[in-house]
Coordinates of C-alpha atoms in Angstrom, one line a residue:
Chain A
M1 CA 81.1 127.0 121.5
S2 CA 82.8 124.8 124.0
A3 CA 81.7 125.2 127.6
I4 CA 85.3 124.9 128.8
P5 CA 87.7 127.7 127.9
A6 CA 90.3 126.5 125.4
T7 CA 93.7 125.9 127.1
Y8 CA 95.3 123.8 124.4
A9 CA 97.2 121.9 127.1
S10 CA 99.3 119.4 125.3
T11 CA 98.2 116.5 127.3
N12 CA 94.5 117.3 126.6
L13 CA 95.3 117.5 122.9
R14 CA 97.1 114.2 122.9
R15 CA 94.3 112.6 124.9
T16 CA 91.8 113.8 122.3
I17 CA 94.0 112.4 119.5
L18 CA 94.2 109.1 121.3
R19 CA 90.4 109.0 121.7
M20 CA 89.9 109.7 118.0
A21 CA 92.4 107.2 116.9
Y22 CA 91.0 104.5 119.2
S23 CA 87.3 105.1 118.4
G24 CA 88.0 105.4 114.7
S25 CA 90.7 102.7 114.7
T26 CA 92.9 105.0 112.6
V27 CA 96.6 105.4 111.9
H28 CA 98.9 108.5 111.8
I29 CA 99.1 109.0 115.6
A30 CA 102.8 109.6 115.8
C31 CA 102.9 112.4 113.2
A32 CA 100.0 114.1 115.0
F33 CA 101.8 113.9 118.3
S34 CA 104.9 115.6 116.9
L35 CA 103.1 118.8 116.1
V36 CA 100.9 119.2 119.2
E37 CA 103.0 121.9 120.8
I38 CA 103.3 123.8 117.5
L39 CA 99.6 123.9 117.0
A40 CA 98.9 124.6 120.7
V41 CA 101.1 127.7 120.6
L42 CA 99.6 129.0 117.3
Y43 CA 96.0 128.5 118.5
R44 CA 96.6 129.8 122.0
Q45 CA 98.9 132.8 121.3
H46 CA 99.1 133.8 117.6
L47 CA 96.2 133.0 115.4
C48 CA 93.6 135.7 114.9
L49 CA 90.5 133.8 113.9
G50 CA 88.1 136.7 113.9
T51 CA 84.5 135.8 113.9
G52 CA 85.0 132.2 112.8
P53 CA 86.3 129.8 110.1
K54 CA 84.9 131.9 107.2
D55 CA 85.9 135.3 108.4
P56 CA 87.6 136.8 105.4
E57 CA 90.1 138.7 107.7
R58 CA 91.2 135.6 109.6
D59 CA 94.8 134.4 109.8
Y60 CA 95.3 131.2 107.9
L61 CA 96.7 128.1 109.4
I62 CA 97.7 125.7 106.6
L63 CA 98.3 122.1 107.6
S64 CA 100.3 121.1 104.5
K65 CA 101.3 117.9 106.2
G66 CA 97.8 116.7 106.3
H67 CA 98.7 113.4 107.9
G68 CA 98.9 115.1 111.3
V69 CA 95.3 116.3 111.0
M70 CA 94.1 114.7 114.3
A71 CA 96.2 117.3 116.2
Q72 CA 94.3 120.1 114.5
Y73 CA 91.0 118.4 115.1
A74 CA 91.9 118.3 118.8
C75 CA 92.6 122.1 118.7
L76 CA 89.3 122.7 116.8
H77 CA 87.5 120.7 119.4
E78 CA 89.0 122.9 122.2
L79 CA 88.0 125.9 120.1
G80 CA 84.5 124.6 120.0
W81 CA 84.3 124.4 116.2
L82 CA 84.1 120.6 116.5
N83 CA 82.0 118.8 119.1
E84 CA 82.2 115.7 121.1
K85 CA 80.2 113.8 118.5
H86 CA 82.9 114.6 115.9
I87 CA 85.6 113.2 118.2
Q88 CA 83.7 110.0 119.2
G89 CA 82.5 109.3 115.7
Y90 CA 85.8 109.9 114.0
C91 CA 86.3 108.0 110.8
T92 CA 83.0 106.2 111.1
D93 CA 80.5 105.8 108.3
G94 CA 78.9 109.0 107.1
T95 CA 81.0 111.4 109.2
P96 CA 82.7 114.5 107.9
L97 CA 86.1 114.3 109.5
K98 CA 88.5 112.3 107.3
G99 CA 91.9 110.9 108.0
L100 CA 93.6 113.7 106.1
S101 CA 93.1 117.4 106.0
D102 CA 90.0 118.4 104.0
A103 CA 89.0 121.9 103.3
D104 CA 85.3 121.2 103.8
V105 CA 85.9 121.0 107.6
P106 CA 85.5 124.4 109.3
G107 CA 89.0 125.5 110.4
L108 CA 90.9 123.4 107.9
E109 CA 92.1 125.5 105.0
V110 CA 93.4 123.0 102.4
N111 CA 93.0 119.6 101.1
S112 CA 96.1 117.8 102.0
G113 CA 97.4 114.3 102.2
S114 CA 98.9 114.4 98.8
L115 CA 102.0 116.3 100.0
G116 CA 103.4 119.5 98.6
H117 CA 100.1 121.2 98.0
G118 CA 99.3 123.3 101.1
L119 CA 102.3 125.5 101.0
S120 CA 101.5 126.8 97.5
V121 CA 97.9 127.6 98.5
G122 CA 99.2 129.3 101.6
V123 CA 101.6 131.3 99.5
G124 CA 98.7 132.4 97.3
L125 CA 96.7 133.4 100.4
A126 CA 99.7 135.4 101.7
Y127 CA 100.2 137.1 98.3
G128 CA 96.5 137.9 98.2
A129 CA 96.5 139.3 101.7
L130 CA 99.4 141.6 101.0
R131 CA 97.7 142.7 97.8
R132 CA 94.5 143.5 99.6
G133 CA 96.6 145.4 102.2
T134 CA 95.4 143.4 105.2
T135 CA 97.4 142.4 108.2
Q136 CA 96.5 138.8 107.9
K137 CA 99.2 136.2 108.5
V138 CA 99.7 132.8 107.0
Y139 CA 101.2 130.0 109.1
A140 CA 102.0 126.9 107.0
I141 CA 103.1 123.7 108.7
L142 CA 105.1 121.3 106.6
G143 CA 106.6 117.9 107.4
D144 CA 110.3 117.4 106.9
G145 CA 109.4 114.3 104.8
E146 CA 107.1 116.6 102.8
C147 CA 110.1 118.6 101.8
N148 CA 111.0 115.9 99.4
E149 CA 108.3 117.3 97.1
G150 CA 109.6 119.6 94.4
S151 CA 106.5 121.8 94.7
I152 CA 107.6 122.9 98.1
W153 CA 110.8 124.4 96.7
E154 CA 108.8 126.1 93.9
A155 CA 106.6 127.7 96.6
L156 CA 109.6 128.8 98.6
L157 CA 111.1 130.5 95.5
F158 CA 107.8 132.3 94.9
A159 CA 107.4 133.4 98.6
A160 CA 110.9 134.9 98.6
H161 CA 110.7 136.5 95.2
F162 CA 107.4 138.2 96.1
K163 CA 108.7 139.1 99.6
L164 CA 105.8 137.5 101.5
T165 CA 106.5 139.0 104.8
N166 CA 103.2 137.7 106.2
L167 CA 104.2 134.1 105.7
L168 CA 105.7 131.9 108.4
V169 CA 106.6 128.3 107.4
I170 CA 107.0 125.9 110.3
V171 CA 108.6 122.6 109.5
D172 CA 107.6 119.8 111.9
A173 CA 111.0 118.2 111.6
N174 CA 110.3 114.9 113.4
G175 CA 113.0 113.1 111.5
F176 CA 110.9 110.4 109.9
Q177 CA 108.9 109.9 106.8
A178 CA 106.7 106.9 105.8
M179 CA 109.4 104.3 105.2
G180 CA 112.1 105.4 107.7
P181 CA 114.3 108.2 109.0
T182 CA 114.5 111.1 106.6
T183 CA 118.3 110.9 106.7
E184 CA 118.1 107.4 105.2
V185 CA 115.2 107.9 102.8
M186 CA 116.0 111.3 101.3
D187 CA 118.4 113.3 103.3
T188 CA 117.5 117.0 103.1
G189 CA 120.6 118.1 105.1
S190 CA 120.2 121.4 106.9
L191 CA 116.7 122.7 106.2
E192 CA 117.6 125.9 108.0
D193 CA 120.5 126.5 105.5
K194 CA 118.3 125.7 102.6
F195 CA 115.5 128.1 103.7
R196 CA 118.1 130.8 104.2
A197 CA 119.5 130.1 100.8
F198 CA 116.0 130.5 99.3
G199 CA 115.7 134.0 100.9
F200 CA 114.0 133.2 104.2
E201 CA 114.8 134.4 107.7
A202 CA 115.1 131.0 109.4
C203 CA 116.0 129.4 112.7
T204 CA 116.0 125.9 114.3
I205 CA 114.4 125.4 117.7
D206 CA 112.9 122.7 120.0
G207 CA 109.5 122.1 118.6
H208 CA 108.1 120.8 121.9
D209 CA 109.1 123.8 124.0
E210 CA 106.1 126.0 124.0
N211 CA 107.9 129.0 125.5
V212 CA 110.6 128.9 122.9
L213 CA 108.0 128.3 120.1
N214 CA 105.9 131.3 121.3
E215 CA 108.9 133.6 121.7
T216 CA 110.3 132.6 118.3
I217 CA 107.1 133.0 116.4
G218 CA 106.5 136.3 118.0
R219 CA 110.0 137.5 117.3
L220 CA 110.0 136.4 113.6
M221 CA 106.6 137.9 112.9
A222 CA 107.6 141.2 114.5
S223 CA 110.9 141.4 112.7
S224 CA 111.5 143.9 109.9
F225 CA 113.0 141.2 107.6
P226 CA 111.8 142.0 104.1
G227 CA 110.8 138.4 103.2
P228 CA 109.2 135.3 104.4
R229 CA 110.1 133.5 107.7
A230 CA 110.7 129.9 108.6
I231 CA 111.1 127.8 111.8
I232 CA 112.6 124.4 111.7
A233 CA 111.0 122.8 114.7
R234 CA 112.9 119.8 115.9
T235 CA 110.3 117.4 117.1
S236 CA 109.9 113.8 118.1
K237 CA 107.6 111.5 116.2
G238 CA 105.1 110.0 118.7
K239 CA 106.1 112.6 121.4
G240 CA 104.3 112.2 124.7
V241 CA 103.9 108.4 124.8
S242 CA 107.1 106.5 125.6
F243 CA 106.3 103.4 123.5
M244 CA 105.5 105.5 120.4
E245 CA 108.2 108.1 120.6
G246 CA 110.8 107.8 117.8
R247 CA 109.1 104.7 116.5
N248 CA 107.9 105.0 113.0
L249 CA 105.7 102.0 113.5
W250 CA 103.2 104.4 115.0
H251 CA 102.8 106.1 111.7
Y252 CA 100.8 103.0 110.7
S253 CA 99.8 101.2 113.9
R254 CA 96.2 101.2 115.3
L255 CA 95.6 101.2 119.0
T256 CA 94.5 98.1 120.9
E257 CA 92.5 98.4 124.1
K258 CA 95.7 97.7 126.1
N259 CA 98.0 100.2 124.4
Y260 CA 95.2 102.8 124.3
Q261 CA 94.8 102.5 128.1
D262 CA 98.6 102.4 128.6
A263 CA 99.0 105.6 126.5
L264 CA 96.2 107.4 128.4
A265 CA 97.8 106.3 131.7
E266 CA 101.1 107.9 130.6
L267 CA 99.4 111.1 129.8
E268 CA 97.7 111.0 133.2
M269 CA 101.1 110.7 134.9
V270 CA 102.6 113.6 132.9
E271 CA 99.6 115.6 133.8
A272 CA 99.8 114.8 137.5
G273 CA 103.4 115.7 137.5
R274 CA 102.9 119.0 135.8
G275 CA 99.5 119.9 137.2
G276 CA 97.9 120.0 133.7
V277 CA 94.2 120.7 133.0
R278 CA 91.7 117.9 132.5
L279 CA 89.1 118.1 129.8
Chain B
M1 CA 91.8 133.9 67.6
R2 CA 94.7 134.9 69.8
N3 CA 93.8 138.6 69.4
A4 CA 90.2 137.8 70.4
F5 CA 91.5 136.0 73.5
S6 CA 93.8 138.9 74.4
N7 CA 91.1 141.5 73.8
A8 CA 88.6 139.7 75.8
L9 CA 91.1 139.2 78.7
V10 CA 92.1 142.9 78.7
T11 CA 88.5 144.1 78.6
A12 CA 87.5 141.8 81.5
A13 CA 90.6 142.7 83.6
E14 CA 90.2 146.4 83.1
A15 CA 86.6 146.2 84.3
N16 CA 87.5 144.0 87.3
D17 CA 90.7 144.4 89.2
R18 CA 90.1 141.1 91.0
I19 CA 91.1 139.4 87.7
L20 CA 94.8 138.4 88.0
L21 CA 96.7 136.8 85.2
L22 CA 99.3 134.2 86.2
T23 CA 101.6 132.8 83.6
G24 CA 104.2 130.1 83.9
D25 CA 106.7 132.2 82.1
H26 CA 104.9 131.8 78.8
G27 CA 103.1 134.2 76.4
Y28 CA 106.0 136.4 75.4
A29 CA 104.2 138.7 72.9
L30 CA 100.6 137.5 73.7
F31 CA 100.4 139.6 76.9
D32 CA 102.1 142.8 75.7
D33 CA 98.7 144.6 75.7
F34 CA 97.7 143.1 79.0
R35 CA 101.0 144.1 80.7
H36 CA 100.7 147.6 79.3
R37 CA 97.1 148.2 80.3
C38 CA 96.8 146.1 83.5
P39 CA 100.4 146.0 84.8
G40 CA 99.4 145.4 88.4
Q41 CA 97.3 142.3 87.5
Y42 CA 100.1 140.4 85.8
I43 CA 102.0 137.8 87.7
N44 CA 104.8 135.8 86.2
A45 CA 104.9 132.8 88.5
G46 CA 108.1 131.4 86.9
I47 CA 108.7 128.0 85.4
A48 CA 106.9 126.3 88.3
E49 CA 103.5 125.2 87.3
Q50 CA 102.6 123.1 90.4
N51 CA 103.1 126.1 92.6
M52 CA 101.3 128.4 90.2
I53 CA 98.1 126.3 90.5
G54 CA 98.4 126.3 94.3
V55 CA 98.9 130.1 94.3
A56 CA 95.9 130.5 92.1
A57 CA 93.9 128.5 94.6
G58 CA 95.0 130.7 97.4
L59 CA 94.2 133.8 95.5
A60 CA 90.8 132.5 94.5
K61 CA 90.1 131.7 98.2
S62 CA 90.9 135.2 99.1
G63 CA 88.5 136.8 96.7
F64 CA 90.5 137.1 93.4
H65 CA 89.5 135.6 90.0
P66 CA 92.8 134.1 88.7
V67 CA 93.4 133.4 85.0
V68 CA 96.2 130.8 84.7
Y69 CA 97.9 130.7 81.4
A70 CA 100.3 128.0 80.2
L71 CA 100.7 125.6 77.3
S72 CA 98.1 122.9 77.5
A73 CA 100.9 120.3 77.7
F74 CA 101.7 121.7 81.2
V75 CA 98.3 123.0 82.4
P76 CA 96.4 120.8 82.8
I77 CA 98.6 117.7 82.2
R78 CA 101.6 118.4 84.4
V79 CA 99.4 119.8 87.3
L80 CA 96.3 117.6 87.1
E81 CA 96.5 116.7 90.8
Q82 CA 96.7 120.4 91.8
I83 CA 93.7 121.2 89.6
K84 CA 91.8 118.4 91.2
L85 CA 92.7 118.9 94.9
D86 CA 93.5 122.6 95.2
I87 CA 90.9 124.0 92.7
C88 CA 88.1 121.7 91.8
C89 CA 87.5 120.1 95.2
E90 CA 86.7 123.5 96.4
E91 CA 85.0 124.7 93.2
L92 CA 87.2 127.8 93.1
P93 CA 86.8 130.4 90.3
V94 CA 89.9 129.8 88.3
L95 CA 90.1 130.1 84.6
F96 CA 92.8 127.9 83.0
I97 CA 94.0 128.8 79.5
G98 CA 95.7 125.9 77.8
D99 CA 97.4 127.3 74.7
G100 CA 98.9 125.3 71.8
A101 CA 96.5 122.5 72.3
G102 CA 96.8 119.5 69.9
V103 CA 99.9 119.4 67.7
V104 CA 100.3 123.2 67.2
Y105 CA 103.9 123.0 68.4
S106 CA 104.6 120.5 65.6
T107 CA 108.3 120.9 65.4
L108 CA 109.0 120.8 69.1
G109 CA 107.8 117.3 69.7
V110 CA 105.6 115.5 72.2
S111 CA 106.6 117.5 75.2
H112 CA 104.8 120.6 73.8
Q113 CA 101.9 118.7 72.2
S114 CA 98.7 118.0 74.0
T115 CA 96.2 115.4 72.9
E116 CA 95.1 114.1 76.2
D117 CA 94.0 117.2 78.1
I118 CA 90.3 116.9 77.4
A119 CA 90.2 113.3 78.4
A120 CA 92.1 113.9 81.6
L121 CA 89.9 116.8 82.7
R122 CA 86.6 115.3 81.7
A123 CA 86.9 112.8 84.6
V124 CA 87.6 115.6 87.1
P125 CA 84.4 116.7 88.9
Q126 CA 83.5 120.4 88.9
V127 CA 85.7 121.5 86.1
R128 CA 84.1 122.9 82.9
I129 CA 85.8 122.7 79.5
L130 CA 85.5 125.2 76.7
S131 CA 87.0 124.6 73.2
P132 CA 86.2 127.5 70.9
G133 CA 86.3 126.9 67.1
D134 CA 87.1 130.3 65.8
A135 CA 87.8 133.9 67.0
H136 CA 84.1 134.7 67.4
E137 CA 83.6 131.6 69.6
M138 CA 86.7 132.6 71.5
K139 CA 85.2 136.0 72.4
A140 CA 81.9 134.4 73.4
A141 CA 83.7 131.7 75.4
M142 CA 85.8 134.2 77.3
E143 CA 82.7 136.2 78.2
L144 CA 80.9 133.0 79.3
A145 CA 84.0 132.0 81.4
F146 CA 84.2 135.3 83.2
A147 CA 80.5 135.2 83.9
T148 CA 80.8 131.8 85.6
P149 CA 82.6 131.7 88.9
A150 CA 83.9 128.1 88.7
P151 CA 86.9 126.1 87.6
I152 CA 87.1 126.3 83.8
Y153 CA 89.6 125.0 81.3
L154 CA 89.6 126.9 78.0
R155 CA 91.5 125.0 75.3
M156 CA 93.1 127.1 72.7
G157 CA 94.4 125.2 69.7
K158 CA 95.5 126.2 66.2
S159 CA 94.4 129.8 66.0
D160 CA 94.9 131.0 62.4
L161 CA 92.6 128.7 60.5
G162 CA 90.0 131.5 59.8
V163 CA 86.5 132.2 61.0
V164 CA 83.4 130.1 60.7
H165 CA 80.9 132.5 62.2
T166 CA 80.3 136.0 61.1
S167 CA 79.9 137.4 64.6
P168 CA 80.2 136.1 68.2
P169 CA 77.5 133.5 68.7
Q170 CA 75.4 133.1 71.8
L171 CA 77.1 130.3 73.9
A172 CA 75.5 128.3 76.6
W173 CA 77.1 125.7 78.9
G174 CA 76.4 122.2 77.6
R175 CA 74.9 123.2 74.3
L176 CA 76.1 122.4 70.8
L177 CA 76.1 125.3 68.4
S178 CA 74.5 125.0 65.0
V179 CA 76.8 126.0 62.2
R180 CA 75.0 124.6 59.3
S181 CA 71.5 123.0 59.3
G182 CA 70.6 120.1 57.2
S183 CA 68.4 117.0 57.2
G184 CA 70.7 114.7 55.3
P185 CA 71.9 111.4 56.7
L186 CA 75.2 112.8 58.1
V187 CA 75.8 115.1 61.0
F188 CA 79.2 116.5 61.8
I189 CA 80.1 117.7 65.3
A190 CA 83.5 119.3 65.6
T191 CA 85.4 121.2 68.3
G192 CA 88.3 123.7 68.3
S193 CA 90.6 123.6 65.3
M194 CA 88.6 120.9 63.4
L195 CA 85.5 123.1 63.0
N196 CA 86.8 124.7 59.9
L197 CA 87.6 121.4 58.3
A198 CA 84.2 120.0 59.2
V199 CA 82.4 122.8 57.5
T200 CA 84.5 122.3 54.3
L201 CA 84.0 118.5 54.3
A202 CA 80.3 118.6 55.1
Q203 CA 79.7 120.3 51.7
E204 CA 80.7 117.0 50.0
W205 CA 77.7 115.3 51.6
P206 CA 74.8 117.6 50.6
G207 CA 72.2 118.1 53.3
S208 CA 74.7 117.4 56.2
A209 CA 74.3 119.3 59.4
V210 CA 77.3 120.8 61.2
W211 CA 77.5 121.6 64.8
S212 CA 80.3 123.1 66.9
A213 CA 81.0 121.9 70.4
P214 CA 82.5 124.8 72.3
S215 CA 81.3 123.4 75.6
L216 CA 82.8 120.0 76.0
K217 CA 81.9 119.8 79.7
P218 CA 79.1 120.0 80.6
L219 CA 77.7 118.5 77.5
E220 CA 73.9 118.2 77.7
I221 CA 72.3 114.9 76.7
E222 CA 69.3 116.8 75.2
S223 CA 71.5 118.9 73.0
V224 CA 73.5 116.0 71.6
V225 CA 70.4 113.9 71.1
S226 CA 68.4 116.6 69.4
A227 CA 71.4 117.4 67.1
C228 CA 72.0 113.8 66.1
S229 CA 68.6 112.1 66.1
P230 CA 67.4 113.5 62.7
H231 CA 70.5 111.8 61.1
R232 CA 71.8 108.3 60.5
V233 CA 75.5 108.6 61.1
V234 CA 77.4 110.9 63.4
V235 CA 80.9 112.2 62.6
T236 CA 82.9 113.8 65.4
L237 CA 86.1 115.7 64.8
E238 CA 88.8 116.9 67.2
E239 CA 92.5 117.6 67.4
H240 CA 92.8 115.3 70.4
N241 CA 93.2 111.6 71.1
I242 CA 90.1 109.7 69.9
I243 CA 89.9 108.3 73.4
G244 CA 88.1 110.4 76.0
G245 CA 87.4 113.6 74.1
L246 CA 84.5 115.0 72.1
G247 CA 83.9 111.7 70.2
G248 CA 84.0 109.8 73.5
A249 CA 81.5 112.2 75.1
V250 CA 79.1 112.1 72.2
A251 CA 79.3 108.3 71.9
E252 CA 78.7 107.9 75.7
I253 CA 75.5 109.9 75.4
L254 CA 74.2 108.4 72.2
S255 CA 74.9 104.8 73.3
Q256 CA 72.6 105.3 76.2
E257 CA 70.0 107.7 74.8
H258 CA 69.8 107.3 71.1
P259 CA 72.1 104.6 69.6
L260 CA 73.7 105.7 66.3
P261 CA 77.0 104.9 64.6
V262 CA 79.6 107.4 65.6
C263 CA 82.7 107.9 63.5
R264 CA 85.3 109.4 65.8
I265 CA 87.9 111.4 64.0
G266 CA 90.8 112.4 66.1
V267 CA 94.4 111.7 66.8
P268 CA 94.9 107.9 67.0
D269 CA 96.1 106.6 70.3
Q270 CA 99.7 107.5 69.5
Y271 CA 102.4 110.2 69.9
S272 CA 103.8 112.2 67.0
E273 CA 106.7 110.2 65.7
L274 CA 108.5 112.7 63.5
C275 CA 109.2 116.4 63.3
G276 CA 107.5 118.6 60.7
S277 CA 105.0 121.4 59.9
Y278 CA 101.6 121.6 61.5
A279 CA 100.1 120.4 58.2
Y280 CA 102.6 117.5 58.1
L281 CA 101.7 116.3 61.6
M282 CA 98.0 116.6 60.9
R283 CA 98.5 114.3 57.9
E284 CA 100.6 112.0 60.1
H285 CA 97.6 111.7 62.4
G286 CA 95.1 111.4 59.6
L287 CA 93.5 114.8 60.4
D288 CA 94.0 116.5 57.1
L289 CA 91.0 117.0 54.7
D290 CA 91.9 114.1 52.4
S291 CA 92.5 111.6 55.2
V292 CA 89.3 112.6 57.0
R293 CA 87.3 112.3 53.8
V294 CA 88.6 108.7 53.3
K295 CA 87.7 107.8 56.9
V296 CA 84.2 109.1 56.5
Q297 CA 83.7 107.4 53.2
A298 CA 84.9 104.1 54.7
F299 CA 82.6 104.6 57.7
T300 CA 79.6 105.2 55.5
K301 CA 80.3 102.1 53.6
K302 CA 80.3 100.1 56.8
H303 CA 77.2 102.0 58.0
P304 CA 75.3 102.7 54.8
I305 CA 73.5 106.1 54.7
T306 CA 71.3 105.5 51.6

């Protein structure tokens, strides 16, 4: 286990993501940054992980948008399920952490990267938990771009039909997909309206406000609504580093020494301003 | 054969409430008995096959043993990626039943026909493939499947062609099953619906051996070599594309281990063009008794057996 208690401070998580991306010379930084606060709140305040990644009674966190996996690695690092060697050796020869979610990694529940898979697996886990009469919850994180996939809507139908009250879908709605803004590539319109129409209790919130995230997740999971729940979390792709924010280029770009240092410096400033916690 | 399937499924599910049947809104009369006797273990996942496979993965991960039923045109073909990523990558215990394999749905056209399912799945690591040749093999195949916690595809083709065995045989993964022994120059290896025809045809070449291939993957090298090595020409028969199925698997093994001419009888690399009865389409694809006889005769002229 980690010697330092996990705080899931967002600047710490983003710093870990930057370290991984720089040492591994990898892409998908911006889509990891957009879901940092969502993951931080889930890990810090909601997930019951029991005795470890294989505990059959654990809550399930499904990262269906597997491209943001570095944000989850950063959380698992704080949790102590991944170590410093994992972070520093990210994406180097013969190492286990891949650039997309892989169920072989302790703490990752699904193989993702091909989009539209994770939610169905999560729906199966939620159905299984209800069937076994456990209190387990399933939190499934989707991308708004991922909602182009037809299998997502198949899964939503199933979740509503079978009244999966233990399922919370969180859409990391950063407004971008691979080739541009979602409104230009494949406009999904109001996701909240669509989730409601499919039989979900749904709301739209600021996906970077940890207090609002925490309160909303708690409220939805405690509600007596007889079906699944969803949060459309409005986020900013690349959140936390000014030259990445809202720039889809950082779905693909790799860090140079200079912009790595610039990004770290920005996080330092944010931290100094807010009195955050250093790793 | 369908009764054997239904009986085996109900027997297994009654003994183990972790067995759940998921159907993609198919199997109208087939599951009457199951729904009556195991009502809590029946899940109609709707006309949404991609999600159904993911749900099966989630259920398997939480301790259940899902049986996923669909037409083989949809499972595995429509959902190959879900089978690969959600099930096989994690070696989850899910039994897929692909019904109507081959050209069973002869009048419905290509959308409901499946002649590429074996080839597609053979290249997916971890999945096992069963293809029983009669009702007795079906019963044995179901028992073997439920005793094996792994991803398994059970291919169910034309089911009313009669039995070959007199009782359920002992099946083992990877092993060919002897149906008729013989030391003549020809050996016939058939799978699924073509087993019956193989037994009939083999009588025209006295001394021929006939083997059934209920386990298409794994398929053991030793089993194929020991079945074929006493003979001079091998004939494989399947209601599947000649590319990538039983014939391909046998030829791959023999070409490396014990080179012999292999006459691959199967659906040519084509779709069904016209509508018609099952017998009509089997003729169209050269899989009726007369057409197969002509092919084997031509092959033995090219590769003399005397």
